[in-house]
Coordinates of C-alpha atoms in Angstrom, one line a residue:
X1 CA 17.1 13.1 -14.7
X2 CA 17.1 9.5 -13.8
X3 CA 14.8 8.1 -10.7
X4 CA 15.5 5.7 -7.6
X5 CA 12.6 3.6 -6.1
X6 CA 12.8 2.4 -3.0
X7 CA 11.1 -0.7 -2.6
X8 CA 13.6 -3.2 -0.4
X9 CA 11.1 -3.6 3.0
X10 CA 8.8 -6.2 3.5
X11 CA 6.3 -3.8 5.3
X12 CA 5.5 -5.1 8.6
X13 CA 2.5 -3.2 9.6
X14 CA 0.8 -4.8 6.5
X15 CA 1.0 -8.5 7.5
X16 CA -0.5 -11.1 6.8
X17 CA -0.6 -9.7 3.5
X18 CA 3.2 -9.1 3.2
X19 CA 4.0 -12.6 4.7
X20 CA 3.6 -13.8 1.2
X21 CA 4.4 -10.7 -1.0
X22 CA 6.4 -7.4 -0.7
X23 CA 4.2 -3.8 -0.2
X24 CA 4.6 -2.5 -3.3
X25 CA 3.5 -5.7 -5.3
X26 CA 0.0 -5.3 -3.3
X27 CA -2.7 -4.8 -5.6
X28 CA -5.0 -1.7 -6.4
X29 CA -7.8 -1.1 -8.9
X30 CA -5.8 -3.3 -10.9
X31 CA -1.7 -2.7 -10.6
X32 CA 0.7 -3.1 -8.0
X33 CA 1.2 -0.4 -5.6
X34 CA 4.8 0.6 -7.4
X35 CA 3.5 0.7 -11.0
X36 CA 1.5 4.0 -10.6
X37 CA 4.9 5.7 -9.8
X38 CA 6.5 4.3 -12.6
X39 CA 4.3 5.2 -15.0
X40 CA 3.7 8.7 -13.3
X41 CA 7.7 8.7 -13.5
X42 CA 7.7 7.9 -17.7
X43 CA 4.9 10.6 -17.7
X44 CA 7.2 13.2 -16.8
X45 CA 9.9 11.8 -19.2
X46 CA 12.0 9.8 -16.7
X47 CA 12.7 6.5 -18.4
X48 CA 15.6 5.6 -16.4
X49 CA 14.8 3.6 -13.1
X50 CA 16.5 2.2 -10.5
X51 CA 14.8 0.0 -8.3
X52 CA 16.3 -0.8 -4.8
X53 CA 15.2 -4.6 -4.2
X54 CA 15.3 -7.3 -1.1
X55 CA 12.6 -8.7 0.4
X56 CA 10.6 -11.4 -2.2
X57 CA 12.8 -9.3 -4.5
X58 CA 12.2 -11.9 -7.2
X59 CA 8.4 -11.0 -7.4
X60 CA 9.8 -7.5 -8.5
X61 CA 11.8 -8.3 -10.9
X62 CA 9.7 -10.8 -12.4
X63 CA 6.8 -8.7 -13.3
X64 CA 8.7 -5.3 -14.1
X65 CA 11.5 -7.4 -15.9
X66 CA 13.6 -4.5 -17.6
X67 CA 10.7 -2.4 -18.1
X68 CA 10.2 -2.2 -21.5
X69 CA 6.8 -3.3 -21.2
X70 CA 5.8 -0.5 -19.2
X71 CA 8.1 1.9 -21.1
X72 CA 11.0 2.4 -18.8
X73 CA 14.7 1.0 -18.8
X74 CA 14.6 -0.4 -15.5
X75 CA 17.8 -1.8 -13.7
X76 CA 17.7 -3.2 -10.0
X77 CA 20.4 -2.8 -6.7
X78 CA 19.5 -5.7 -3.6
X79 CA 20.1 -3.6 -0.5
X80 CA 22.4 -6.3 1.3
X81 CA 21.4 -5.0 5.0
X82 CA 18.5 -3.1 6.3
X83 CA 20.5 -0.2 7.3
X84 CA 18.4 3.3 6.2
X85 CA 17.2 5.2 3.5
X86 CA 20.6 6.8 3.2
X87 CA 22.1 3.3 3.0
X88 CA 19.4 2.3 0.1
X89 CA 20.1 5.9 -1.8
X90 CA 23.7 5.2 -1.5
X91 CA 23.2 2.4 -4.1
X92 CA 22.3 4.9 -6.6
X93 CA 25.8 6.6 -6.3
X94 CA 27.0 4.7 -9.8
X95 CA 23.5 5.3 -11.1
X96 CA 23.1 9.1 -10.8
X97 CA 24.7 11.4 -14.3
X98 CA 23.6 15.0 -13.2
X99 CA 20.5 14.7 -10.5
X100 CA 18.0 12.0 -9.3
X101 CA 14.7 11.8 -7.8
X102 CA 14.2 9.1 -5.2
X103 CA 10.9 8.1 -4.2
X104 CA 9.4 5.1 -1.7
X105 CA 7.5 2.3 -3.2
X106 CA 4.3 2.6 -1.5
X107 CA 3.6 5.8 -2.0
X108 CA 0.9 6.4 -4.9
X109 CA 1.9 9.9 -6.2
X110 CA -0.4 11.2 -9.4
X111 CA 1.6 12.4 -12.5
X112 CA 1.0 16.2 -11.5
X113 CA 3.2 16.0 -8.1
X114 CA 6.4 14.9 -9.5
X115 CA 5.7 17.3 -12.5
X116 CA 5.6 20.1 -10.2
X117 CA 8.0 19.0 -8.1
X118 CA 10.5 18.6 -11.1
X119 CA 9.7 22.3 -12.8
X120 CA 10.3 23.6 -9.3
X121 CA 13.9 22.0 -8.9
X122 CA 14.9 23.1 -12.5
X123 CA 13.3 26.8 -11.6
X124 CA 15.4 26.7 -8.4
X125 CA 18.4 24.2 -9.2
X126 CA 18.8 23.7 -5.7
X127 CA 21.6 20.9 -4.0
X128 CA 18.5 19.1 -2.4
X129 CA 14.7 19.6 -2.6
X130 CA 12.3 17.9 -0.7
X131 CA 8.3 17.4 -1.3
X132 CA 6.9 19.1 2.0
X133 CA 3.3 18.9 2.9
X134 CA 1.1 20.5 5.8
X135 CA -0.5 18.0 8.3
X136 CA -2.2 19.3 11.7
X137 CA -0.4 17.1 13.9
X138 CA 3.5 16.9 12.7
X139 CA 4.7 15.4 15.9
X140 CA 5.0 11.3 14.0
X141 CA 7.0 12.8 11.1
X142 CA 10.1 14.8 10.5
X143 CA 9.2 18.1 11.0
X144 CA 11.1 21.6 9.1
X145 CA 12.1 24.7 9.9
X146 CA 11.9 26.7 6.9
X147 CA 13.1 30.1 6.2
X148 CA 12.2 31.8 2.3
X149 CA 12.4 28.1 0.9
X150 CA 15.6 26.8 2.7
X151 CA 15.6 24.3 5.0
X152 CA 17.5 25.2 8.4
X153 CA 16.6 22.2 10.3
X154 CA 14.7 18.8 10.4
X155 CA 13.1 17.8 14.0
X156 CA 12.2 13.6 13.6
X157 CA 8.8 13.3 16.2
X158 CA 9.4 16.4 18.1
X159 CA 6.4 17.2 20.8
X160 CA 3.4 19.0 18.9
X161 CA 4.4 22.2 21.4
X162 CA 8.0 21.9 20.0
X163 CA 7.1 21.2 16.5
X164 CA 8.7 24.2 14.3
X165 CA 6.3 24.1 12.0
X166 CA 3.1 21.7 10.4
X167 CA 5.3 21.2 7.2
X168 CA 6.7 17.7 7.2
X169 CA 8.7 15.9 5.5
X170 CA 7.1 13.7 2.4
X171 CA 9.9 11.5 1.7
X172 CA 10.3 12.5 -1.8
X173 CA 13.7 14.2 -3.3
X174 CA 15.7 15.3 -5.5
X175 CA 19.4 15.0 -5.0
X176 CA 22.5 16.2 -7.2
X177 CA 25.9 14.6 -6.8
X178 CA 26.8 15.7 -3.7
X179 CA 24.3 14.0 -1.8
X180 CA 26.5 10.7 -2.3
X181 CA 29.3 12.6 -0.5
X182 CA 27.5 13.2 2.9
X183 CA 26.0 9.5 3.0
X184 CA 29.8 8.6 2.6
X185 CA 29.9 10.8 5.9
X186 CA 26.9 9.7 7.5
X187 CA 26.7 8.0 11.0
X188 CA 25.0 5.6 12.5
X189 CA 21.6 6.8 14.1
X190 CA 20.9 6.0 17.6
X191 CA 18.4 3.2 15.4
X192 CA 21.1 1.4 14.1
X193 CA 20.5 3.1 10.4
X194 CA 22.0 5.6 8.3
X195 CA 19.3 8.1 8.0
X196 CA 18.9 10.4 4.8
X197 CA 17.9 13.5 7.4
X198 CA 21.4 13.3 8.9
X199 CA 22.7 13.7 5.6
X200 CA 20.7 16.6 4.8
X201 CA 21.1 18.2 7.7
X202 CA 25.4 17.8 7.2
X203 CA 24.8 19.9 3.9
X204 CA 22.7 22.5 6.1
X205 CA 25.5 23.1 8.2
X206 CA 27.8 23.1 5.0
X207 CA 25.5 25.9 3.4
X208 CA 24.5 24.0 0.9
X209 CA 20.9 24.8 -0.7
X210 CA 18.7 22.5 0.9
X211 CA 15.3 24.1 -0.1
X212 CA 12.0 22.7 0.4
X213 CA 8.3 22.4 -1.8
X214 CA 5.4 22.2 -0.8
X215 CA 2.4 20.6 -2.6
X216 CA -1.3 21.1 -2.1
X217 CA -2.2 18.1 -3.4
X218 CA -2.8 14.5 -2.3
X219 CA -1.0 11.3 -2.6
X220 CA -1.3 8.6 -0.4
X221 CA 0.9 6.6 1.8
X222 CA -0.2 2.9 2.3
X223 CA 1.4 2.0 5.5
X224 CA -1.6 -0.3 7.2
X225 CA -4.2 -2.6 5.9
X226 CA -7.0 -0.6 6.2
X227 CA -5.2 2.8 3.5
X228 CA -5.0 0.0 1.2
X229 CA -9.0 -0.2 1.3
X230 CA -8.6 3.3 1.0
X231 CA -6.5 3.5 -1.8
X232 CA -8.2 1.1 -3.8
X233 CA -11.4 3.7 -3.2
X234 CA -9.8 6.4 -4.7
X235 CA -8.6 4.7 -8.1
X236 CA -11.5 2.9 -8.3
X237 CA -13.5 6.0 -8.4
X238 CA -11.5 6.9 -12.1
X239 CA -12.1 3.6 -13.4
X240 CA -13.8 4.0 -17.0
X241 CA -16.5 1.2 -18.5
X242 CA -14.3 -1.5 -20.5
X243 CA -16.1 -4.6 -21.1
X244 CA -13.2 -7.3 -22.9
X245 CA -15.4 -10.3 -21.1
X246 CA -18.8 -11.5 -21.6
X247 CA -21.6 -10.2 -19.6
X248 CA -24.5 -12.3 -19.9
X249 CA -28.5 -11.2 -20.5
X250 CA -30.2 -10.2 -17.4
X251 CA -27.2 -9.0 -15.6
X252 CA -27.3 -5.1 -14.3
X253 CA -24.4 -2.7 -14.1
X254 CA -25.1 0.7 -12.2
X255 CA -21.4 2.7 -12.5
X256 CA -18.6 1.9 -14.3
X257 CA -17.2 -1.4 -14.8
X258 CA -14.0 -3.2 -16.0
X259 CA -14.2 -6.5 -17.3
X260 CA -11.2 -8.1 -18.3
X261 CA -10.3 -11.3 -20.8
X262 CA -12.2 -14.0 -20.5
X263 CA -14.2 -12.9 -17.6
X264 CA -17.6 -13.5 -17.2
X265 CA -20.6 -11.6 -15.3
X266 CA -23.3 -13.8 -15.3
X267 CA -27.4 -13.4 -15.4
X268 CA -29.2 -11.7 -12.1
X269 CA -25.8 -10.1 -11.2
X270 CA -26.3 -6.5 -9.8
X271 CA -23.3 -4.4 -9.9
X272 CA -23.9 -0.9 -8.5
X273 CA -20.5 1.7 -8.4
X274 CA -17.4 1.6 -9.8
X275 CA -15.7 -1.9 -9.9
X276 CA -12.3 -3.9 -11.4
X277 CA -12.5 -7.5 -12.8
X278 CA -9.4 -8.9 -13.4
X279 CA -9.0 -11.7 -16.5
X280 CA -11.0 -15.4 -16.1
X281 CA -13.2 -14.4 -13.2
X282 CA -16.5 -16.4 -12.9
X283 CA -18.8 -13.9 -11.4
X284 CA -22.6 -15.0 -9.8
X285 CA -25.0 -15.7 -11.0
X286 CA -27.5 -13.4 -8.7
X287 CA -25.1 -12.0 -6.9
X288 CA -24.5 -8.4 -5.4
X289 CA -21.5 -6.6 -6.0
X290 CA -21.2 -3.1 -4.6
X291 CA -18.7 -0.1 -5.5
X292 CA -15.0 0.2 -5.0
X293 CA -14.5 -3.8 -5.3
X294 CA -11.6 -5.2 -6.9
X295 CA -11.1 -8.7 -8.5
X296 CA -8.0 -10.3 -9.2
X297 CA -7.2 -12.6 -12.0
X298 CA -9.2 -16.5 -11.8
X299 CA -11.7 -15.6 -9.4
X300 CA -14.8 -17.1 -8.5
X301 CA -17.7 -15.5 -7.0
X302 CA -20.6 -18.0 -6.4
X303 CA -24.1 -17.6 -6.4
X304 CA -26.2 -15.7 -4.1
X305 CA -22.8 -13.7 -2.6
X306 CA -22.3 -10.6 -1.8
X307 CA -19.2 -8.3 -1.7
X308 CA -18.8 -4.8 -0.8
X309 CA -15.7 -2.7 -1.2
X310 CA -13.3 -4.8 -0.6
X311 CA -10.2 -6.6 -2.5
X312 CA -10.0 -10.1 -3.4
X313 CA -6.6 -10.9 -5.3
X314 CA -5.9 -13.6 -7.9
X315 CA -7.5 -17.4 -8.0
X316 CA -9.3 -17.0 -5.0
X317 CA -12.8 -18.4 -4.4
X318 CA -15.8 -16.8 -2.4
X319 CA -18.9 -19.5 -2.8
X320 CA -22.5 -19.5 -2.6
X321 CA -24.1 -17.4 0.1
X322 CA -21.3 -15.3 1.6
X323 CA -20.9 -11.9 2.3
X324 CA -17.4 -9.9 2.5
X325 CA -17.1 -6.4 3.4
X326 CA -14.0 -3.9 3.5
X327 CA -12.5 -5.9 3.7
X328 CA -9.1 -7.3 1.4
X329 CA -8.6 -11.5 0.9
X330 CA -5.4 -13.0 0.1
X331 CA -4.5 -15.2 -3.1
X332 CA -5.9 -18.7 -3.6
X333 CA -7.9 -18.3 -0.9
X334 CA -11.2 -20.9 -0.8
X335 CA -14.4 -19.1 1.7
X336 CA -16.6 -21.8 2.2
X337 CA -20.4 -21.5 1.2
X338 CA -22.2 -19.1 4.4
X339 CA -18.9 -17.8 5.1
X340 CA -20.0 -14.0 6.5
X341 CA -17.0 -11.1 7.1
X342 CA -18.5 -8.5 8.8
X343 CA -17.4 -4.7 8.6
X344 CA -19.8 -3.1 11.2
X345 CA -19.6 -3.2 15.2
X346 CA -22.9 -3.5 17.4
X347 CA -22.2 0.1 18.8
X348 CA -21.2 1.9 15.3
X349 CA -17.8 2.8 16.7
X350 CA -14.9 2.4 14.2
X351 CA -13.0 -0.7 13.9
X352 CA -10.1 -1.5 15.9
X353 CA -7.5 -4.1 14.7
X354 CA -4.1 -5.2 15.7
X355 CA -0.7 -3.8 14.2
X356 CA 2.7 -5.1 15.7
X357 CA 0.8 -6.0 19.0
X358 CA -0.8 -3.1 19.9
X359 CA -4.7 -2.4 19.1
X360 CA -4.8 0.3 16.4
X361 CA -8.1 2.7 15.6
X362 CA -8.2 2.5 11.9
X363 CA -10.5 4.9 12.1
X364 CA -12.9 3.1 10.0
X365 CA -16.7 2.9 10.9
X366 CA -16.8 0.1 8.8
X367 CA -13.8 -2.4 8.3
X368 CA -13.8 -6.2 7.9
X369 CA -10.9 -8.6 7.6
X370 CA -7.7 -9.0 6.3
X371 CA -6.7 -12.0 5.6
X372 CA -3.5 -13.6 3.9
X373 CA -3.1 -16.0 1.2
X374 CA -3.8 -19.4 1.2
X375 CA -6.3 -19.2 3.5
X376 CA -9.3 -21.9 4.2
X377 CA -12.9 -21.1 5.7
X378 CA -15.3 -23.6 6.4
X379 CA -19.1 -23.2 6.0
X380 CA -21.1 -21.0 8.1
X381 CA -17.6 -19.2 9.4
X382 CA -17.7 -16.1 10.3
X383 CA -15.2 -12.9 11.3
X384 CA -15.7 -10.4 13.9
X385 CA -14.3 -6.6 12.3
X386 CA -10.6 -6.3 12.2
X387 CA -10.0 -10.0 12.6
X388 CA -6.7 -10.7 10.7
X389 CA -6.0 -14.2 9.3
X390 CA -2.4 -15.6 8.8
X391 CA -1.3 -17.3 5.6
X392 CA -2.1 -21.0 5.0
X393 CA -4.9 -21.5 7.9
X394 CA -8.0 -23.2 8.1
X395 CA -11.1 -21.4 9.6
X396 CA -13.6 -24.9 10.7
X397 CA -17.3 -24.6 10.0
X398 CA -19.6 -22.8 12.4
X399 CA -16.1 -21.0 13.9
X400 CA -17.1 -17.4 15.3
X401 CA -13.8 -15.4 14.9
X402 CA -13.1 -12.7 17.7
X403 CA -9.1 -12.7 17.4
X404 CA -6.4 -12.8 14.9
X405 CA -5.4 -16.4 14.0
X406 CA -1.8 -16.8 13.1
X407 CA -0.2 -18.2 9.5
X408 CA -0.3 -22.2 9.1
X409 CA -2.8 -22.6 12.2
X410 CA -6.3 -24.3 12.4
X411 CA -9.1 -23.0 14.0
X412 CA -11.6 -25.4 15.1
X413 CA -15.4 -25.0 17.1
X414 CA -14.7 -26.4 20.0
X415 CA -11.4 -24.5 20.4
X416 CA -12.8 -21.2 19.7
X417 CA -15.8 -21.5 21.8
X418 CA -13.8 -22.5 24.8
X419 CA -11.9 -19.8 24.1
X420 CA -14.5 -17.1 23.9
X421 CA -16.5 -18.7 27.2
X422 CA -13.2 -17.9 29.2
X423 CA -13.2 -14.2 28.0
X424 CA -16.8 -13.5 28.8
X425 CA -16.6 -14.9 31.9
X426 CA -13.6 -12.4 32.7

């Protein structure tokens, strides 16, 4: 069995972030998103992989290269137009010998899913399988009818009255030959995209075995800023002591604790829960670090700062006297000495922040900012909950942040104040 990864889309819903770098490459407790499914995939004895590239694609291929370093033969297809997952599988159609799993880049999936899901195929030997799993409300996803394991029908966003069932579609599969057939055959969705559900649903009608799996356990799908806090929680939590780095006398570590290459945790630093250093990070002195934090390569953490749960990726700089929480900071970012990112609102509700326009509940009681790389802050700044910063802007000293600044803009104090007189006196 040989694997496709799709992995062409910039991910919109994850900007600023992806402004600068493609979903997948986002990093978790220590990886990009995609290299947990590759090396879940070489777990379970699939060496062959195909990734499906576009946006930033050289980022891709530049750190997976042709795999070898991670144990995989890795080859790579640019999907020329943003034309549906059918469209992307199609690219495979060369690729395939006797059956294929495809699976989306930004979807962490542990080792024990696609071992199931694999075992259950080769128990069955089925045309199709697809990963199914139950959700309460199935109305945002595609939604099956399922008979003794076969598929008779997927629903995409049905109302929850109509909904045929709570199993849903995961977006995992397992295709044979014939799959490439009925994407030949498929149409053009009222979208403007070839979608693999039409091509299922063309071997339904055929009486072909479309059969369906579902799993019990959890992976999860990082689609907005805020899941990949979440995902960073739940990796972190494995995370076993490795100290390669120096950690100097009177520093104290309460939970586990990676510390990379020529990293360095120095003296009145207090480290309580489960936290990632990346290589030549410069952390305190006397600072705070609390659990589920993640540091990319070359960064700096001054004295007196403290950072909770939150990401801050490579050569990025947090100075003397700042606080960040839950919040996830860009590359090469400088935060100015004072600068404070807050993560709680005045009334305790959750955190609200802004996806494609529209305010989103990320469901968060606590959530700071997002902001992309490149980024500014002078001292004394500070961010309201859910702000989200652009790429490549400046944040002036003493600026109060209510609302999302966008990439290659600068914020000054005279500007923002105005601003914020004119919406309290509304």
């Amino acid at each position: 069995m040989k694997a496709i990864i799709l992995c062409a889309g910039e991910g919109s819903r994850m900007r600023p972030l992806t402004l600068t770098k493609p979903k997948t490459m986002l990093p978790v407790a220590g990886k990009p998103i995609m290299q947990y499914n590759i090396e879940s995939l070489r777990e379970n004895g699939i060496k062959d992989i195909l990734l499906i590239v576009r946006y930033k694609e050289e980022m891709v291929r530049n750190y997976f290269g042709d795999g070898s370093e991670f144990g995989v033969n890795i080859t790579y297809q640019r999907q020329e137009d943003f034309l549906g997952t059918a469209n992307a599988i199609s690219y495979g159609k060369e690729f395939i010998n006797d059956s294929l799993i495809v699976l989306n880049g930004d979807v962490i999936l542990d080792g024990d899913i696609i071992s199931e899901f694999i075992s259950k195929y080769e128990e069955l030997k089925p045309d199709t399988l697809m990963l199914l799993t139950e959700v309460e409300d199935p109305s945002a996803f595609g939604v099956v009818e399922i008979e003794d394991g076969y598929i008779k029908s997927i629903v995409e966003k049905p109302k929850l009255e109509d909904a045929p069932s709570n199993l849903v579609n995961g977006g995992i599969y397992i295709f044979n030959k014939d799959i490439f057939d009925k994407i030949d055959k498929t149409e053009l969705s009222q979208r403007g995209e070839y979608e693999i559900t039409d091509s299922l649903t063309m071997q339904i009608e055929e009486g072909l075995r479309v059969m369906g799996h579902k799993t019990d356990k959890d992976w999860i799908d990082v689609g907005r800023p805020w899941e990949l806090i979440e995902v960073n929680e739940e990796l972190i939590s494995n995370l076993k002591t490795e100290i390669k780095g120096t950690v100097e006398e009177g520093a104290h570590i309460h939970g586990e604790v990676f510390l990379d290459e020529g990293s360095v945790i120095r003296a009145g630093v207090y480290i309580v829960g489960n936290v990632y250093i990346g290589k030549n990070c410069d952390i305190g002195p006397n600072s705070y670090i609390r659990g589920n934090s993640y540091f990319g390569d070359n960064v700096h953490v001054g004295n007196a700062v403290e950072i909770k749960n939150s990401i801050i990726m490579e050569n990025t700089n947090v100075s003397h006297l700042s606080y960040v929480g839950d919040s996830v900071i860009g590359s090469n970012c400088n935060l100015a000495a004072g600068t404070n990112i807050a993560n709680l609102r005045f009334d305790n509700k959750s955190v609200k922040t802004k996806i494609k326009d529209k305010m989103i509940d990320s469901g968060r009681r606590k959530f700071g900012s997002i902001i992309g790389d490149s980024v500014k802050t002078g001292i004394n700044s500070s961010f309201s909950p859910g702000v989200k910063v652009g790429h490549n802007s400046t944040i002036g000293s003493g600026v109060l942040l209510y609302n999302d600044v966008p990439s290659d803009t600068r914020v000054l104090i005279k500007q923002e104040y105005i601003i914020q007189d004119k919406n309290l006196k509304k």
